[in-house]
CSV table of C-alpha atoms and ligand atoms in Angstrom, one decimal:
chain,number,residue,atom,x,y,z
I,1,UNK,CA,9.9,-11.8,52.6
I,2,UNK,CA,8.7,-10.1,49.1
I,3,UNK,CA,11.2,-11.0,46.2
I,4,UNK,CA,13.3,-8.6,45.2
I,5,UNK,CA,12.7,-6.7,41.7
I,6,UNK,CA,15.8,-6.1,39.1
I,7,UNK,CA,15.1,-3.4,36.9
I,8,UNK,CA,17.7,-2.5,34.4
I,9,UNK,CA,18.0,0.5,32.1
I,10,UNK,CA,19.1,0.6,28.8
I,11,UNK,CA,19.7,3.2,25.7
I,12,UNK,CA,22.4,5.2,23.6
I,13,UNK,CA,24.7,7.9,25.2
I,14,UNK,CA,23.0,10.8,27.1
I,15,UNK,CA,19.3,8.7,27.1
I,16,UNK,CA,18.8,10.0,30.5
I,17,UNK,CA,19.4,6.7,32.2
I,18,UNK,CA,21.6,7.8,35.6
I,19,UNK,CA,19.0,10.8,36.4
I,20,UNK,CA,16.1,8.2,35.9
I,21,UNK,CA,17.5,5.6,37.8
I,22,UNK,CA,17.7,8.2,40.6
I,23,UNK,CA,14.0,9.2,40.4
I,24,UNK,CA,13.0,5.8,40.0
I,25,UNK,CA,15.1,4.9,43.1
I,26,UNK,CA,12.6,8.1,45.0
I,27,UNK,CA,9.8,6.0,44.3
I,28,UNK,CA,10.6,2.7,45.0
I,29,UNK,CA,12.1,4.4,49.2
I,30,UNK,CA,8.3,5.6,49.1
I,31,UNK,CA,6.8,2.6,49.4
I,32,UNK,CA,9.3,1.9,52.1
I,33,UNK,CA,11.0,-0.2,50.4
I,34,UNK,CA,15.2,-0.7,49.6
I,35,UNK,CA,16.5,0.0,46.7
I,36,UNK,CA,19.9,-0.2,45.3
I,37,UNK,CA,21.0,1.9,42.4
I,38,UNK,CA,24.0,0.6,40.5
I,39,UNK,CA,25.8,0.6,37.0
I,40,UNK,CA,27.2,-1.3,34.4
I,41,UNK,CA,30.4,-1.6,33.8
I,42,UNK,CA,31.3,-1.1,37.4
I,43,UNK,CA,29.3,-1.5,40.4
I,44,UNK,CA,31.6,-2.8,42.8
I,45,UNK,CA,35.3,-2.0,43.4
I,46,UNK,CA,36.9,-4.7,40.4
I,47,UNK,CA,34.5,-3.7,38.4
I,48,UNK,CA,35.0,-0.8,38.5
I,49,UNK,CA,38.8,-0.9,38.0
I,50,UNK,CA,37.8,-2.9,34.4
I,51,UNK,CA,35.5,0.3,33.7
I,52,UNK,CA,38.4,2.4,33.4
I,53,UNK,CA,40.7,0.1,31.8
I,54,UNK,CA,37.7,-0.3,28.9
I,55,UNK,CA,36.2,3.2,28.6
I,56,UNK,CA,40.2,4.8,28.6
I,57,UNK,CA,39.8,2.9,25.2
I,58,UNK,CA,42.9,0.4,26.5
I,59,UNK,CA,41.4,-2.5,25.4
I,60,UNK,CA,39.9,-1.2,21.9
I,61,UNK,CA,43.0,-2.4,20.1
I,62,UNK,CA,42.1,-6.1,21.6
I,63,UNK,CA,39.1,-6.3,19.5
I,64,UNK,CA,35.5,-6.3,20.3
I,65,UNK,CA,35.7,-10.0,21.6
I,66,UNK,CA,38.0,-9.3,24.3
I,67,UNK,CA,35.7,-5.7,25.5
I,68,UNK,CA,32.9,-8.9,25.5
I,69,UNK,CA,34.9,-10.4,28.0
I,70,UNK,CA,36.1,-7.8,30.3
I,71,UNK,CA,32.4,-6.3,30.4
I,72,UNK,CA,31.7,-9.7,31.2
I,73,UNK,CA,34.3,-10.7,33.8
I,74,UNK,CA,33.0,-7.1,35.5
I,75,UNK,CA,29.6,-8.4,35.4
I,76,UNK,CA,30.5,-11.6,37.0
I,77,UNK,CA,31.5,-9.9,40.3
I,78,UNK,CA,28.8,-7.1,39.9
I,79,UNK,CA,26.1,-9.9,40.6
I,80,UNK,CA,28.2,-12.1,42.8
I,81,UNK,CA,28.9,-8.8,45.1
I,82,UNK,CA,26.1,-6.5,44.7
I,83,UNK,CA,23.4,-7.6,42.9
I,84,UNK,CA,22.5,-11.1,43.9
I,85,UNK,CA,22.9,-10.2,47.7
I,86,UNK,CA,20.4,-7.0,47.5
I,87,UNK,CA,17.6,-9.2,45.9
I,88,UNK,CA,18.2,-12.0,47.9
I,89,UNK,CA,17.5,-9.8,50.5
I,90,UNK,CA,14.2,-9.2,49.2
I,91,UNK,CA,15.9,-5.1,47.9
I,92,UNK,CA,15.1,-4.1,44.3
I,93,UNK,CA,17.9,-3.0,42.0
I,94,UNK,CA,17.9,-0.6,39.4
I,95,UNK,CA,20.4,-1.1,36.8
I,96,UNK,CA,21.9,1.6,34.7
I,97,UNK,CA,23.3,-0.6,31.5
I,98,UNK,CA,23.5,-4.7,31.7
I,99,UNK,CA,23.1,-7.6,29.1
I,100,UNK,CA,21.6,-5.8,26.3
I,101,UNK,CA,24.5,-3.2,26.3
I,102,UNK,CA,26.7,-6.4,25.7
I,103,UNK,CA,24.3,-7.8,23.1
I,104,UNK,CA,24.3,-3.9,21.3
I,105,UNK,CA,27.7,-2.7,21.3
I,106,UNK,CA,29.9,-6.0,21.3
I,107,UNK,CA,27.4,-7.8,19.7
I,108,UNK,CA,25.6,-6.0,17.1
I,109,UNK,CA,28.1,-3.6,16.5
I,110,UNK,CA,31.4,-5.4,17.1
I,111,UNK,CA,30.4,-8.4,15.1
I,112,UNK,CA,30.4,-11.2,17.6
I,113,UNK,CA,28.7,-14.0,16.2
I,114,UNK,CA,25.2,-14.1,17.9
I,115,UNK,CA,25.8,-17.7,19.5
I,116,UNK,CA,29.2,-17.2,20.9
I,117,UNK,CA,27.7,-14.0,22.6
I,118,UNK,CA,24.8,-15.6,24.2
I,119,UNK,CA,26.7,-18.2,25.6
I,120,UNK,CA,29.1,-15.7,27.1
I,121,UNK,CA,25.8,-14.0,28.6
I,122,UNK,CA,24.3,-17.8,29.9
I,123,UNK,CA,27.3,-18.3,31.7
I,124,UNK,CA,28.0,-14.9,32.8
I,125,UNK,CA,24.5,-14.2,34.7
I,126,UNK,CA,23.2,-18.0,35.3
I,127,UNK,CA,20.1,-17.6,35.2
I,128,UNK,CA,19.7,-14.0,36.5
I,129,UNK,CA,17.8,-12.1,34.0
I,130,UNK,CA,16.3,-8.4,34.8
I,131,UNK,CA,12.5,-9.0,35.7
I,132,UNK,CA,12.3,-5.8,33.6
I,133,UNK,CA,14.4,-3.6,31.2
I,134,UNK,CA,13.5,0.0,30.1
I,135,UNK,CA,14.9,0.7,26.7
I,136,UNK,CA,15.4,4.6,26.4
I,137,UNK,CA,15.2,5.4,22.8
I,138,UNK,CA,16.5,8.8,21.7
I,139,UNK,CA,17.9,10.4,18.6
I,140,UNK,CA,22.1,9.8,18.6
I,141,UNK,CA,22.5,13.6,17.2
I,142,UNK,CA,20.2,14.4,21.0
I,143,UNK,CA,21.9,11.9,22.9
I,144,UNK,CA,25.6,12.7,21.9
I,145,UNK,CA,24.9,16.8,22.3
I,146,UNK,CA,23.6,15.8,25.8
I,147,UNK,CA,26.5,13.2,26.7
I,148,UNK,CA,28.8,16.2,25.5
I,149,UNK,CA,27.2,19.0,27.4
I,150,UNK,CA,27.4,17.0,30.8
I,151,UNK,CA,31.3,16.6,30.7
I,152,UNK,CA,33.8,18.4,32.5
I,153,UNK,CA,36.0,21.1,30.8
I,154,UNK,CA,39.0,19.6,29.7
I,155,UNK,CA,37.2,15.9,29.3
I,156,UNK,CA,37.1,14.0,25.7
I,157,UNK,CA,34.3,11.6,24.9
I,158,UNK,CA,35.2,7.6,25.6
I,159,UNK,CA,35.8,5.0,23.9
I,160,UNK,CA,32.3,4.7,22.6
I,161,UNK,CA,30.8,8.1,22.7
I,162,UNK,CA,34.0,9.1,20.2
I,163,UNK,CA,32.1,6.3,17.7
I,164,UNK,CA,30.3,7.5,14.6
I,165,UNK,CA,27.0,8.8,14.6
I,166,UNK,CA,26.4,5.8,11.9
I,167,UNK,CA,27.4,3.5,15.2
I,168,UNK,CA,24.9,5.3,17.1
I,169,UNK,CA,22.3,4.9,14.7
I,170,UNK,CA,22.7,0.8,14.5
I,171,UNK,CA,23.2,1.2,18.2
I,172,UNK,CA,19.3,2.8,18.2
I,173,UNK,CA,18.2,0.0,16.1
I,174,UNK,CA,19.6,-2.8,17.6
I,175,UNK,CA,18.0,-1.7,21.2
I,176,UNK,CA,14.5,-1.2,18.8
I,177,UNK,CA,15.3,-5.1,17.6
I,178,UNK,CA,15.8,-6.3,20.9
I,179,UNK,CA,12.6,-4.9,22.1
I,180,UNK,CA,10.8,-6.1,19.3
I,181,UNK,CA,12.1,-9.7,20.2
I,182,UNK,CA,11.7,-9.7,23.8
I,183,UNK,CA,8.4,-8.1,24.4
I,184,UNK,CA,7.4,-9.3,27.7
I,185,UNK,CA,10.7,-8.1,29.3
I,186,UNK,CA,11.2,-4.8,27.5
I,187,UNK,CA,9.3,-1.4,27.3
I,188,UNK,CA,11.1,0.9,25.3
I,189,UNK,CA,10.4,4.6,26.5
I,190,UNK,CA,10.5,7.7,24.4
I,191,UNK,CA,13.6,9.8,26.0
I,192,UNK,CA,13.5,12.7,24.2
I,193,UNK,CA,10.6,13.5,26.5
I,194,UNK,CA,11.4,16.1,29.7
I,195,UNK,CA,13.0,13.7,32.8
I,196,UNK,CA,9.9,14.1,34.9
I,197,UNK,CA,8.0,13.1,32.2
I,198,UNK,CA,10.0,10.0,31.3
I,199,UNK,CA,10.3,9.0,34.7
I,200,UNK,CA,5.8,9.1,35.2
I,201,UNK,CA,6.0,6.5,31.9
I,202,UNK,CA,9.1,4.9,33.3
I,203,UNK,CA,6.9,4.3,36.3
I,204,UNK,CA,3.7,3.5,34.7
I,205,UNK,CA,5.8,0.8,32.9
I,206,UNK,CA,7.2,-0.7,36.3
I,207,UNK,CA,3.4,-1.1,37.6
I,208,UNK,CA,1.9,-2.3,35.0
I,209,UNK,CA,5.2,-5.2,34.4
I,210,UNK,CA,5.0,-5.8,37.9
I,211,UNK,CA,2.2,-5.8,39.6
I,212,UNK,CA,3.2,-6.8,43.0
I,213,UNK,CA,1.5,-5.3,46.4
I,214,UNK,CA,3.8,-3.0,47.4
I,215,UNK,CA,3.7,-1.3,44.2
I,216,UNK,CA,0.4,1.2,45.0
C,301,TMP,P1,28.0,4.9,30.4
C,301,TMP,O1,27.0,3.9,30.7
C,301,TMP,O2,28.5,5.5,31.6
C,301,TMP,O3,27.6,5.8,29.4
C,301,TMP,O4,29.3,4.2,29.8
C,301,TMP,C1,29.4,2.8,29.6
C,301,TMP,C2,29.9,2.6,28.2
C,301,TMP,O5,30.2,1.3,28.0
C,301,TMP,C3,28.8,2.9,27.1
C,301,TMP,O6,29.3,3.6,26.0
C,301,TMP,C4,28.3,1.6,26.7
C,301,TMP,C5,29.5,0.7,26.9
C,301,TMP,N1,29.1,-0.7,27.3
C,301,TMP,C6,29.4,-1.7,26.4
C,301,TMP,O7,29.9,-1.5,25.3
C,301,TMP,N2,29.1,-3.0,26.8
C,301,TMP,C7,28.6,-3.3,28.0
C,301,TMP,O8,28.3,-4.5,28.3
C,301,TMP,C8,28.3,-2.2,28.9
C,301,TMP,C9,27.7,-2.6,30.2
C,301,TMP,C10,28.6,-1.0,28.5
């Protein structure tokens, strides 16, 4: 049986990630291959109860620590339930949001000592690092307008978007760092570029990363 492939997405607020993880998901069902498409926090049902509990902004008064650990603890049974059984089954997954979110926001914005965080993520995926991650690198002041314009009448922003554009911009950077440090797993994609668009590069990316035979 071919290996599996897990492919996770990663940028600021309105990057473009669900719509490409969508087209990206076209491709792959193509080939005739399976493809999951999933999300971080959430993914299957517990994690997706601690979704709500952190994005209501519940847990903000905890401190950036504990958000580490609920984002965590929802990760945990994300790749026990979902993820590890779809590419053990020789499925690809596509990803919207996993370690480097964690790494970004609690990390390099909350202020968790870099060490402490990275042994929170060893423990937390054992061993199960995304064979690829696309960074989506857009403008906060684009991303936010986007992430504002797709939410329903009535809705407020959560408990991130409602951060300050200065925590969008280090947000940006930290993604750019990342990148910078980890080149043979990242590609970081320009997604202020129309979706079709970003999803041809997005794809270009995936064949070039990995080259496998059923990618034609
Ligand atoms: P979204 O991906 O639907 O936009 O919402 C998820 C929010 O949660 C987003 O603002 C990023 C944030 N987040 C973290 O702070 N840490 C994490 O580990 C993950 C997966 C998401």
């Amino acid at each position: 049986m071919a290996p599996g492939r897990f492919i996770t997405l990663e940028g600021g607020e309105g990057a473009g990630k669900s719509t490409l993880a969508r087209s990206l998901a076209d491709r792959v069902e193509a080939l005739g291959l399976r493809v999951s498409v999933t999300r971080e926090p959430g993914g299957s049902p517990k994690a997706e109860a601690i979704r709500e509990a952190i994005l209501s902004g519940r847990v903000k008064q905890h401190g950036a620590f504990v958000e580490a650990l609920m984002f965590s603890a929802a990760r945990i049974d994300h790749i026990d339930r979902l993820i590890r059984p779809a590419l053990q089954r020789g499925e690809w997954v596509i990803c919207d949001r996993f370690i480097d979110s964690t790494r970004v926001y609690q990390g390099a914005l909350g202020r968790i000592d870099a060490g402490l965080l990275a042994e929170l993520e060893a423990v937390t995926i054992d061993g199960l690092m995304p064979d690829l991650t696309l960074i989506l690198d857009l403008d906060p002041t684009i991303g936010l307008a986007r992430a504002a314009r797709r939410r329903a009448p009535g809705e407020g922003s959560d408990r991130f978007e409602s951060e300050t554009l200065a925590f969008h911009r280090t947000l940006r950077q930290a993604y750019l760092a990342i990148a910078e440090r980890e080149p043979s797993r990242c590609v970081v994609l320009d997604a202020a570029q129309p979706p079709a668009v970003l999803a041809q590069a997005a794809w270009t990316a995936i064949r070039e990363r990995l080259p496998a035979p059923q990618v034609a």
